[in-house]
Amino acid sequence: DAGVIQSPRHEVTEMGQEVTLRCKPISGHDYLFWYRQTMMRGLELLIYFNNNVPIDDSGMPEDRFSAKMPNASFSTLKIQPSEPRDSAVYFCASSLGLAGVAGANVLTFGAGSRLTVL
Amino acid sequence: GQQLNQSPQSMFIQEGEDVSMNCTSSSIFNTWLWYKQDPGEGPVLLIALYKAGELTSNGRLTAQFGITRKDSFLNISASIPSDVGIYFCAGRFNDMRFGAGTRLTVKP
């Protein structure tokens, strides 16, 4: 398996533009997580899905952020309109379900998407 | 939400020295994990712990799941230059929360 695949790896955009980050989880994983990493706030959980359904989006900063998972192999995180304070590295991660089986609770991360909003 | 307190924030050690870092939480978890992150990469799993009291080793790394399920530690023995990086603890109950990280610098 190629692991969790994120795109783009780097994006530079201007304030007010729409940004779409993409993620392909590991095949067979039924949990998908979106995190944001900054120096000041560390790794923050934004939202996670189970079987394509959003379970907890309480970490999404504001209405400018939205995430979707139309099928088991694809998720997007959208920021519209983007602001300079959204500059961060955004990580997607996936895992198997919480069945109590060893290895099931382990998140595998993608390489991240570094977003810079000017 | 759950808060994880990880310490120390940073460590500067000499090659060959042992390292210890820990995490505490006000909430219980059913899984504790330790990750390492290199520059420009995502966090990579080092050790996963599933039972209270569990002590697990992975080469020079040893980690324990606290009896109260609210804490964990990671030890690295005989550090080498490639141990440099940021180490994160993580706790999972439903979602997964991360500590702020311990930045490790190893001087040759």
GROMACS .gro file of C-alpha atoms in nm:
model
  226
    1ASP     CA    1   0.000   0.000   0.000
    2ALA     CA    2   0.124   0.349  -0.084
    3GLY     CA    3   0.017   0.486   0.253
    4VAL     CA    4  -0.194   0.796   0.307
    5ILE     CA    5  -0.160   1.024   0.007
    6GLN     CA    6  -0.212   1.397   0.035
    7SER     CA    7  -0.212   1.668  -0.228
    8PRO     CA    8  -0.090   1.924  -0.288
    9ARG     CA    9   0.231   1.902  -0.083
   10HIS     CA   10   0.271   2.278  -0.095
   11GLU     CA   11   0.028   2.557  -0.176
   12VAL     CA   12   0.079   2.929  -0.174
   13THR     CA   13  -0.229   3.140  -0.224
   14GLU     CA   14  -0.356   3.488  -0.161
   15MET     CA   15  -0.597   3.590   0.109
   16GLY     CA   16  -0.956   3.542   0.002
   17GLN     CA   17  -0.889   3.253  -0.233
   18GLU     CA   18  -1.044   2.911  -0.195
   19VAL     CA   19  -0.813   2.628  -0.094
   20THR     CA   20  -0.889   2.258  -0.136
   21LEU     CA   21  -0.670   1.993   0.022
   22ARG     CA   22  -0.711   1.630  -0.075
   23CYS     CA   23  -0.651   1.298   0.096
   24LYS     CA   24  -0.659   0.934  -0.005
   25PRO     CA   25  -0.657   0.708   0.302
   26ILE     CA   26  -0.511   0.361   0.322
   27SER     CA   27  -0.743   0.110   0.158
   28GLY     CA   28  -0.958  -0.066   0.415
   29HIS     CA   29  -0.917   0.196   0.684
   30ASP     CA   30  -1.253   0.315   0.808
   31TYR     CA   31  -1.142   0.616   1.013
   32LEU     CA   32  -1.005   0.935   0.859
   33PHE     CA   33  -0.872   1.234   1.052
   34TRP     CA   34  -0.773   1.589   0.954
   35TYR     CA   35  -0.517   1.770   1.171
   36ARG     CA   36  -0.359   2.114   1.150
   37GLN     CA   37  -0.005   2.171   1.279
   38THR     CA   38   0.145   2.507   1.373
   39MET     CA   39   0.436   2.604   1.595
   40MET     CA   40   0.206   2.782   1.836
   41ARG     CA   41  -0.072   2.526   1.869
   42GLY     CA   42   0.093   2.195   1.779
   43LEU     CA   43  -0.121   1.920   1.625
   44GLU     CA   44  -0.488   2.013   1.644
   45LEU     CA   45  -0.764   1.771   1.550
   46LEU     CA   46  -1.003   1.941   1.309
   47ILE     CA   47  -1.249   1.666   1.219
   48TYR     CA   48  -1.271   1.291   1.188
   49PHE     CA   49  -1.486   1.052   0.989
   50ASN     CA   50  -1.595   0.694   1.046
   51ASN     CA   51  -1.723   0.504   0.743
   52ASN     CA   52  -1.739   0.833   0.550
   53VAL     CA   53  -1.962   0.998   0.812
   54PRO     CA   54  -1.831   1.301   1.007
   55ILE     CA   55  -1.827   1.206   1.376
   56ASP     CA   56  -1.678   1.511   1.544
   57ASP     CA   57  -1.611   1.845   1.377
   58SER     CA   58  -1.579   2.047   1.696
   59GLY     CA   59  -1.218   2.126   1.608
   60MET     CA   60  -1.303   2.301   1.284
   61PRO     CA   61  -1.205   2.662   1.352
   62GLU     CA   62  -1.496   2.838   1.186
   63ASP     CA   63  -1.745   2.825   0.906
   64ARG     CA   64  -1.478   2.900   0.651
   65PHE     CA   65  -1.359   2.541   0.695
   66SER     CA   66  -1.547   2.242   0.559
   67ALA     CA   67  -1.459   1.877   0.507
   68LYS     CA   68  -1.622   1.604   0.305
   69MET     CA   69  -1.572   1.236   0.249
   70PRO     CA   70  -1.781   1.134  -0.052
   71ASN     CA   71  -1.646   0.779  -0.051
   72ALA     CA   72  -1.409   0.551   0.138
   73SER     CA   73  -1.107   0.646  -0.071
   74PHE     CA   74  -1.124   1.023  -0.082
   75SER     CA   75  -1.164   1.324   0.146
   76THR     CA   76  -1.129   1.699   0.102
   77LEU     CA   77  -1.068   1.986   0.340
   78LYS     CA   78  -1.178   2.320   0.200
   79ILE     CA   79  -1.107   2.671   0.325
   80GLN     CA   80  -1.314   2.949   0.173
   81PRO     CA   81  -1.216   3.230   0.195
   82SER     CA   82  -0.861   3.168   0.314
   83GLU     CA   83  -0.683   3.402   0.558
   84PRO     CA   84  -0.314   3.441   0.651
   85ARG     CA   85  -0.379   3.284   0.993
   86ASP     CA   86  -0.478   2.962   0.814
   87SER     CA   87  -0.113   2.912   0.714
   88ALA     CA   88  -0.009   2.576   0.858
   89VAL     CA   89   0.068   2.218   0.767
   90TYR     CA   90  -0.248   2.013   0.728
   91PHE     CA   91  -0.224   1.639   0.787
   92CYS     CA   92  -0.461   1.364   0.695
   93ALA     CA   93  -0.441   1.031   0.880
   94SER     CA   94  -0.634   0.706   0.864
   95SER     CA   95  -0.680   0.400   1.082
   96LEU     CA   96  -0.871   0.080   1.125
   97GLY     CA   97  -1.174   0.076   1.352
   98LEU     CA   98  -1.178   0.077   1.729
   99ALA     CA   99  -1.238  -0.295   1.761
  100GLY     CA  100  -0.985  -0.345   2.038
  101VAL     CA  101  -0.759  -0.535   1.805
  102ALA     CA  102  -0.390  -0.457   1.840
  103GLY     CA  103  -0.294  -0.219   1.561
  104ALA     CA  104  -0.650  -0.102   1.507
  105ASN     CA  105  -0.606   0.225   1.692
  106VAL     CA  106  -0.290   0.332   1.515
  107LEU     CA  107  -0.311   0.640   1.293
  108THR     CA  108  -0.098   0.645   0.979
  109PHE     CA  109  -0.023   0.997   0.862
  110GLY     CA  110   0.025   1.142   0.519
  111ALA     CA  111   0.321   1.366   0.442
  112GLY     CA  112   0.110   1.678   0.490
  113SER     CA  113   0.006   1.980   0.284
  114ARG     CA  114   0.192   2.300   0.368
  115LEU     CA  115  -0.038   2.596   0.313
  116THR     CA  116   0.084   2.954   0.297
  117VAL     CA  117  -0.177   3.229   0.268
  118LEU     CA  118  -0.030   3.567   0.176
  119GLY     CA  119  -1.166   1.803   2.510
  120GLN     CA  120  -0.886   1.594   2.646
  121GLN     CA  121  -0.562   1.777   2.723
  122LEU     CA  122  -0.226   1.603   2.710
  123ASN     CA  123   0.064   1.755   2.899
  124GLN     CA  124   0.395   1.645   2.753
  125SER     CA  125   0.733   1.718   2.907
  126PRO     CA  126   0.999   1.824   2.865
  127GLN     CA  127   0.943   2.065   2.576
  128SER     CA  128   1.299   2.020   2.456
  129MET     CA  129   1.613   1.827   2.541
  130PHE     CA  130   1.975   1.876   2.445
  131ILE     CA  131   2.179   1.566   2.514
  132GLN     CA  132   2.512   1.410   2.428
  133GLU     CA  133   2.528   1.109   2.203
  134GLY     CA  134   2.513   0.793   2.410
  135GLU     CA  135   2.298   0.940   2.686
  136ASP     CA  136   1.957   0.805   2.780
  137VAL     CA  137   1.641   1.012   2.728
  138SER     CA  138   1.312   1.011   2.913
  139MET     CA  139   0.993   1.197   2.832
  140ASN     CA  140   0.638   1.165   2.959
  141CYS     CA  141   0.277   1.258   2.909
  142THR     CA  142  -0.009   1.304   3.150
  143SER     CA  143  -0.377   1.362   3.095
  144SER     CA  144  -0.686   1.446   3.296
  145SER     CA  145  -0.878   1.188   3.092
  146ILE     CA  146  -0.829   0.816   3.048
  147PHE     CA  147  -0.737   0.660   2.718
  148ASN     CA  148  -0.765   0.306   2.588
  149THR     CA  149  -0.454   0.345   2.373
  150TRP     CA  150  -0.135   0.542   2.422
  151LEU     CA  151   0.098   0.596   2.130
  152TRP     CA  152   0.434   0.759   2.070
  153TYR     CA  153   0.521   0.916   1.735
  154LYS     CA  154   0.834   1.078   1.592
  155GLN     CA  155   0.826   1.356   1.337
  156ASP     CA  156   1.116   1.451   1.111
  157PRO     CA  157   1.124   1.788   0.930
  158GLY     CA  158   0.888   1.801   0.632
  159GLU     CA  159   0.728   1.468   0.716
  160GLY     CA  160   0.421   1.343   0.894
  161PRO     CA  161   0.445   1.178   1.237
  162VAL     CA  162   0.555   0.814   1.225
  163LEU     CA  163   0.451   0.559   1.484
  164LEU     CA  164   0.719   0.435   1.725
  165ILE     CA  165   0.527   0.238   1.984
  166ALA     CA  166   0.159   0.164   2.058
  167LEU     CA  167   0.034   0.058   2.403
  168TYR     CA  168  -0.305  -0.104   2.459
  169LYS     CA  169  -0.329  -0.211   2.825
  170ALA     CA  170  -0.284  -0.030   3.153
  171GLY     CA  171   0.056  -0.124   3.295
  172GLU     CA  172   0.185  -0.249   2.960
  173LEU     CA  173   0.558  -0.206   2.905
  174THR     CA  174   0.673  -0.238   2.545
  175SER     CA  175   1.013  -0.212   2.381
  176ASN     CA  176   1.113  -0.143   2.022
  177GLY     CA  177   1.489  -0.159   1.990
  178ARG     CA  178   1.636   0.118   2.205
  179LEU     CA  179   1.288   0.256   2.280
  180THR     CA  180   1.078   0.155   2.579
  181ALA     CA  181   0.734   0.291   2.662
  182GLN     CA  182   0.480   0.223   2.933
  183PHE     CA  183   0.103   0.269   2.960
  184GLY     CA  184   0.034   0.404   3.309
  185ILE     CA  185  -0.177   0.204   3.553
  186THR     CA  186  -0.427   0.488   3.586
  187ARG     CA  187  -0.458   0.505   3.203
  188LYS     CA  188  -0.384   0.877   3.231
  189ASP     CA  189  -0.011   0.876   3.166
  190SER     CA  190   0.270   0.725   2.964
  191PHE     CA  191   0.645   0.757   2.932
  192LEU     CA  192   0.898   0.695   2.657
  193ASN     CA  193   1.263   0.614   2.719
  194ILE     CA  194   1.537   0.612   2.457
  195SER     CA  195   1.859   0.441   2.557
  196ALA     CA  196   2.206   0.515   2.420
  197SER     CA  197   2.093   0.801   2.195
  198ILE     CA  198   2.242   0.843   1.849
  199PRO     CA  199   2.240   1.145   1.614
  200SER     CA  200   1.950   1.011   1.406
  201ASP     CA  201   1.725   1.022   1.715
  202VAL     CA  202   1.700   1.396   1.653
  203GLY     CA  203   1.343   1.506   1.591
  204ILE     CA  204   1.017   1.588   1.763
  205TYR     CA  205   0.852   1.317   1.970
  206PHE     CA  206   0.478   1.325   2.032
  207CYS     CA  207   0.265   1.131   2.273
  208ALA     CA  208  -0.092   1.061   2.168
  209GLY     CA  209  -0.391   0.922   2.348
  210ARG     CA  210  -0.691   0.763   2.188
  211PHE     CA  211  -1.037   0.694   2.325
  212ASN     CA  212  -1.257   0.780   2.029
  213ASP     CA  213  -1.058   1.047   1.853
  214MET     CA  214  -0.681   1.090   1.900
  215ARG     CA  215  -0.520   1.384   2.083
  216PHE     CA  216  -0.154   1.479   2.077
  217GLY     CA  217   0.086   1.631   2.325
  218ALA     CA  218   0.278   1.945   2.233
  219GLY     CA  219   0.591   1.747   2.152
  220THR     CA  220   0.944   1.707   2.286
  221ARG     CA  221   1.214   1.843   2.058
  222LEU     CA  222   1.525   1.627   2.092
  223THR     CA  223   1.872   1.744   1.992
  224VAL     CA  224   2.162   1.499   2.010
  225LYS     CA  225   2.515   1.636   2.006
  226PRO     CA  226   2.776   1.401   1.862
   0.00000   0.00000   0.00000
